[in-house]
Amino acid sequence: MLQIRSVGKSYPTRSGGIDVLRGVELTLNAGESLAVMGPSGSGKSTLLNIIGTLEPPTTGTVMIGSSDPFALPADQLARFRSEQIGFIFQEHHLLPQCSALENVLLPTLATSAKGDRSARARELLQRVGLNDRLEHRPAELSGGERQRVAMARALINEPAVILADEPTGNLDEATAERVVDLLLELHRGAQRVLITVTHSEAVASRFDRRVVLRDGALQEAPGG
Ligand code: ADP
Ligand code: MG
């Protein structure tokens, strides 16, 4: 489902380039969940942005399903991203002027998907426990509720890959635990891959696999 081979990423700086990633290898099968840990600045967000096709690697290849997204022309890459990738960020990135329901529907505007997306959006909001919050705007929701809207939004196009970058970083411990419960529950039985960056050993232990990003490469981590 996801294959990363020898991925490197360098950023130019005034004093020369910095190699944030150097030879990342990762293979995930459909249905697997992965927790990515590692110190601040180790390149976790950079790696998620590359897997999410938001920025190309400097070296190496990324295959999602049977596609090499970075070989696609820009317009097709944007389409690929909105159909195949679901993002959940630390900050919810919901549009403040839109209701919960409208926010969940946003990713469907950029796809060719047909059928009743509104019914699916309502069903997803029900699954994340927000049945009675459909018309609420982000400012009228709690932090945990906003992340649950973000989860429903990430799932609306049934993407192959869900990427969550410290999704519970802004939540208190009890709320964070419920958000992780829900994230894993929504993933259970699905044929997609789920990659979550977290600083919490307790959160990481609940994923199928754990890796640590250190010195630009991934190391398998024990636990579970
Ligand atoms: P993490 O998410 O693990 O905290 P990041 O992936 O955000 O780490 O950043 C890794 C390193 O890459 C940091 O040193 C950061 O300063 C650098 N970096 C990230 N994005 C850019 C960029 N667009 N330009 C230059 N340097 C960057
Ligand atoms: Mg980060």
Short mmCIF file of C-alpha atoms and ligand atoms in Angstrom, two decimals:
data_model
loop_
_atom_site.label_atom_id
_atom_site.label_comp_id
_atom_site.label_asym_id
_atom_site.label_seq_id
_atom_site.Cartn_x
_atom_site.Cartn_y
_atom_site.Cartn_z
CA MET A 1 0.00 0.00 0.00
CA LEU A 2 2.82 2.41 0.92
CA GLN A 3 6.44 1.95 -0.08
CA ILE A 4 9.20 4.41 0.75
CA ARG A 5 12.66 3.69 -0.62
CA SER A 6 15.85 5.60 0.26
CA VAL A 7 13.99 8.85 0.80
CA GLY A 8 16.22 11.82 1.56
CA LYS A 9 15.26 15.43 2.10
CA SER A 10 17.64 18.38 2.20
CA TYR A 11 16.79 22.01 2.81
CA PRO A 12 19.12 24.71 1.59
CA THR A 13 20.39 27.12 4.24
CA ARG A 14 22.77 30.05 4.01
CA SER A 15 25.54 27.91 5.40
CA GLY A 16 24.87 25.01 2.98
CA GLY A 17 22.19 22.32 2.92
CA ILE A 18 20.82 20.44 5.91
CA ASP A 19 19.93 16.79 5.43
CA VAL A 20 16.75 16.29 7.44
CA LEU A 21 16.03 12.81 6.06
CA ARG A 22 18.75 10.46 4.84
CA GLY A 23 17.64 7.10 3.60
CA VAL A 24 14.16 6.54 5.04
CA GLU A 25 12.81 3.05 4.31
CA LEU A 26 9.24 2.09 5.10
CA THR A 27 6.72 -0.44 3.84
CA LEU A 28 3.17 -0.50 5.16
CA ASN A 29 0.52 -3.00 4.16
CA ALA A 30 -3.15 -2.17 3.80
CA GLY A 31 -4.81 -1.99 7.19
CA GLU A 32 -1.63 -1.32 9.18
CA SER A 33 -1.27 1.50 11.68
CA LEU A 34 2.09 3.10 12.47
CA ALA A 35 3.18 5.47 15.22
CA VAL A 36 6.15 7.73 14.42
CA MET A 37 8.11 9.09 17.35
CA GLY A 38 11.32 11.06 17.58
CA PRO A 39 12.73 14.26 19.01
CA SER A 40 11.49 17.67 18.01
CA GLY A 41 13.16 18.76 14.77
CA SER A 42 14.02 15.19 13.74
CA GLY A 43 11.95 15.49 10.55
CA LYS A 44 8.65 13.83 11.46
CA SER A 45 6.50 16.53 9.87
CA THR A 46 8.83 16.64 6.86
CA LEU A 47 8.33 12.88 6.39
CA LEU A 48 4.54 13.18 6.70
CA ASN A 49 4.51 16.04 4.20
CA ILE A 50 6.43 13.88 1.72
CA ILE A 51 4.13 10.87 2.22
CA GLY A 52 1.20 13.28 1.90
CA THR A 53 2.63 14.44 -1.45
CA LEU A 54 2.76 18.04 -0.22
CA GLU A 55 6.47 18.23 -0.99
CA PRO A 56 8.76 15.99 -3.04
CA PRO A 57 11.71 14.13 -1.56
CA THR A 58 15.19 15.26 -2.62
CA THR A 59 16.13 11.65 -3.33
CA GLY A 60 14.37 8.29 -3.28
CA THR A 61 10.87 7.16 -4.20
CA VAL A 62 7.39 7.08 -2.68
CA MET A 63 4.80 4.64 -3.99
CA ILE A 64 1.20 4.85 -2.83
CA GLY A 65 -0.73 1.84 -4.11
CA SER A 66 0.68 1.41 -7.59
CA SER A 67 1.22 5.14 -8.13
CA ASP A 68 4.34 7.28 -7.98
CA PRO A 69 2.60 10.55 -7.11
CA PHE A 70 5.65 12.73 -7.80
CA ALA A 71 5.69 11.50 -11.40
CA LEU A 72 2.26 13.07 -11.95
CA PRO A 73 1.74 16.53 -13.48
CA ALA A 74 0.74 19.17 -10.91
CA ASP A 75 -3.01 19.13 -11.56
CA GLN A 76 -3.19 15.34 -11.39
CA LEU A 77 -1.05 15.36 -8.24
CA ALA A 78 -3.54 17.71 -6.55
CA ARG A 79 -6.39 15.40 -7.52
CA PHE A 80 -4.45 12.35 -6.35
CA ARG A 81 -3.76 14.03 -3.00
CA SER A 82 -7.37 14.95 -2.33
CA GLU A 83 -8.59 11.48 -3.26
CA GLN A 84 -5.88 9.33 -1.67
CA ILE A 85 -4.63 11.24 1.39
CA GLY A 86 -6.46 12.35 4.52
CA PHE A 87 -4.68 14.81 6.82
CA ILE A 88 -5.23 15.46 10.51
CA PHE A 89 -3.01 18.18 11.98
CA GLN A 90 -2.23 19.36 15.48
CA GLU A 91 -4.16 22.51 14.69
CA HIS A 92 -7.50 21.39 13.30
CA HIS A 93 -7.31 23.62 10.15
CA LEU A 94 -11.09 23.81 9.91
CA LEU A 95 -12.59 26.79 8.08
CA PRO A 96 -14.02 29.08 10.77
CA GLN A 97 -16.96 30.34 8.69
CA CYS A 98 -18.13 26.82 7.77
CA SER A 99 -20.27 24.46 9.85
CA ALA A 100 -19.00 21.05 10.94
CA LEU A 101 -20.94 19.45 8.10
CA GLU A 102 -19.58 21.90 5.51
CA ASN A 103 -16.03 21.38 6.77
CA VAL A 104 -16.35 17.62 6.37
CA LEU A 105 -17.65 18.11 2.82
CA LEU A 106 -14.83 20.44 1.72
CA PRO A 107 -12.48 17.71 0.40
CA THR A 108 -15.23 16.38 -1.87
CA LEU A 109 -15.27 19.62 -3.86
CA ALA A 110 -11.89 18.84 -5.42
CA THR A 111 -12.71 15.28 -6.48
CA SER A 112 -14.73 13.61 -9.15
CA ALA A 113 -16.56 11.58 -6.52
CA LYS A 114 -20.22 11.07 -7.21
CA GLY A 115 -23.12 10.00 -5.06
CA ASP A 116 -24.54 11.59 -1.97
CA ARG A 117 -21.52 12.96 -0.16
CA SER A 118 -23.76 14.79 2.27
CA ALA A 119 -25.23 11.52 3.53
CA ARG A 120 -21.72 10.12 4.01
CA ALA A 121 -20.58 13.28 5.81
CA ARG A 122 -23.54 13.01 8.20
CA GLU A 123 -22.80 9.34 8.78
CA LEU A 124 -19.13 10.11 9.57
CA LEU A 125 -20.09 12.90 11.96
CA GLN A 126 -22.42 10.44 13.64
CA ARG A 127 -19.59 7.90 13.94
CA VAL A 128 -17.38 10.48 15.64
CA GLY A 129 -20.23 11.32 18.03
CA LEU A 130 -21.15 14.73 16.64
CA ASN A 131 -24.63 13.97 15.37
CA ASP A 132 -26.01 16.97 17.23
CA ARG A 133 -23.22 19.35 16.20
CA LEU A 134 -23.69 19.36 12.41
CA GLU A 135 -24.40 23.08 12.16
CA HIS A 136 -21.87 24.21 14.76
CA ARG A 137 -18.93 26.29 13.61
CA PRO A 138 -15.42 25.45 14.85
CA ALA A 139 -15.50 28.27 17.42
CA GLU A 140 -18.64 26.70 18.90
CA LEU A 141 -16.93 23.32 19.42
CA SER A 142 -14.47 22.07 22.04
CA GLY A 143 -10.89 21.13 21.08
CA GLY A 144 -11.71 17.43 21.09
CA GLU A 145 -14.84 18.00 19.01
CA ARG A 146 -12.86 20.01 16.47
CA GLN A 147 -10.38 17.14 16.10
CA ARG A 148 -13.28 14.75 15.61
CA VAL A 149 -14.60 16.97 12.79
CA ALA A 150 -11.06 16.94 11.34
CA MET A 151 -11.11 13.12 11.48
CA ALA A 152 -14.43 12.93 9.65
CA ARG A 153 -13.07 15.36 7.06
CA ALA A 154 -9.94 13.23 6.59
CA LEU A 155 -12.10 10.16 5.93
CA ILE A 156 -14.75 11.63 3.65
CA ASN A 157 -13.01 10.68 0.38
CA GLU A 158 -12.08 7.22 1.69
CA PRO A 159 -8.36 7.83 1.16
CA ALA A 160 -5.72 5.10 1.03
CA VAL A 161 -3.56 6.90 3.59
CA ILE A 162 -4.46 8.82 6.75
CA LEU A 163 -1.70 11.06 8.15
CA ALA A 164 -2.06 12.54 11.63
CA ASP A 165 0.68 14.93 12.81
CA GLU A 166 0.51 15.16 16.60
CA PRO A 167 -3.30 15.12 16.48
CA THR A 168 -3.62 15.23 20.26
CA GLY A 169 -0.82 17.74 20.90
CA ASN A 170 -3.23 20.50 21.91
CA LEU A 171 -5.62 18.36 23.98
CA ASP A 172 -5.73 17.45 27.63
CA GLU A 173 -4.90 13.86 28.52
CA ALA A 174 -8.44 12.50 28.83
CA THR A 175 -9.62 14.16 25.61
CA ALA A 176 -6.46 13.01 23.82
CA GLU A 177 -7.16 9.42 24.85
CA ARG A 178 -10.69 9.58 23.48
CA VAL A 179 -9.46 11.08 20.21
CA VAL A 180 -6.89 8.27 19.82
CA ASP A 181 -9.55 5.66 20.69
CA LEU A 182 -11.71 7.05 17.93
CA LEU A 183 -8.87 7.30 15.42
CA LEU A 184 -8.02 3.62 15.94
CA GLU A 185 -11.66 2.56 16.00
CA LEU A 186 -12.32 4.27 12.66
CA HIS A 187 -9.21 2.56 11.27
CA ARG A 188 -10.14 -0.93 12.44
CA GLY A 189 -11.01 -3.21 9.54
CA ALA A 190 -10.27 -0.53 6.95
CA GLN A 191 -7.95 -1.29 4.05
CA ARG A 192 -6.02 1.94 4.43
CA VAL A 193 -2.85 2.82 6.32
CA LEU A 194 -2.78 5.15 9.30
CA ILE A 195 0.40 7.02 10.26
CA THR A 196 0.36 9.09 13.42
CA VAL A 197 3.15 11.25 14.85
CA THR A 198 3.07 11.29 18.62
CA HIS A 199 5.33 12.09 21.55
CA SER A 200 3.37 9.79 23.84
CA GLU A 201 4.65 6.26 24.50
CA ALA A 202 1.19 5.33 25.73
CA VAL A 203 -0.41 6.47 22.47
CA ALA A 204 2.30 4.82 20.34
CA SER A 205 1.87 1.49 22.15
CA ARG A 206 -1.63 1.17 20.73
CA PHE A 207 -0.52 1.12 17.09
CA ASP A 208 0.36 -2.02 15.10
CA ARG A 209 3.92 -0.77 14.58
CA ARG A 210 6.18 1.89 16.09
CA VAL A 211 9.20 3.61 14.58
CA VAL A 212 11.56 6.30 15.82
CA LEU A 213 12.98 8.91 13.47
CA ARG A 214 16.57 9.50 14.48
CA ASP A 215 19.51 10.88 12.49
CA GLY A 216 17.31 11.09 9.43
CA ALA A 217 16.28 7.43 9.34
CA LEU A 218 13.57 5.21 10.82
CA GLN A 219 14.35 2.62 13.46
CA GLU A 220 11.84 0.02 14.53
CA ALA A 221 10.83 0.66 18.14
CA PRO A 222 9.81 -2.00 20.63
CA GLY A 223 6.61 -1.87 22.68
CA GLY A 224 2.98 -2.58 22.12
P1 ADP B 1 9.62 17.55 13.54
O1 ADP B 1 8.25 17.50 12.95
O2 ADP B 1 10.20 16.19 13.81
O3 ADP B 1 9.68 18.41 14.75
P2 ADP B 1 10.29 18.97 11.10
O4 ADP B 1 10.07 17.98 10.03
O5 ADP B 1 9.25 20.00 11.27
O6 ADP B 1 10.61 18.21 12.47
O7 ADP B 1 11.67 19.72 10.82
C1 ADP B 1 12.89 19.02 10.70
C2 ADP B 1 14.02 20.00 10.41
O8 ADP B 1 13.87 20.53 9.10
C3 ADP B 1 14.08 21.18 11.35
O9 ADP B 1 15.43 21.43 11.64
C4 ADP B 1 13.48 22.30 10.55
O10 ADP B 1 14.03 23.53 10.93
C5 ADP B 1 13.85 21.92 9.13
N1 ADP B 1 12.84 22.39 8.15
C6 ADP B 1 11.55 21.97 8.09
N2 ADP B 1 10.91 22.55 7.05
C7 ADP B 1 11.81 23.38 6.46
C8 ADP B 1 11.78 24.26 5.32
N3 ADP B 1 10.66 24.41 4.59
N4 ADP B 1 12.91 24.93 5.01
C9 ADP B 1 14.05 24.76 5.72
N5 ADP B 1 14.15 23.95 6.79
C10 ADP B 1 13.06 23.26 7.16
MG MG B 2 6.43 18.28 13.53
#
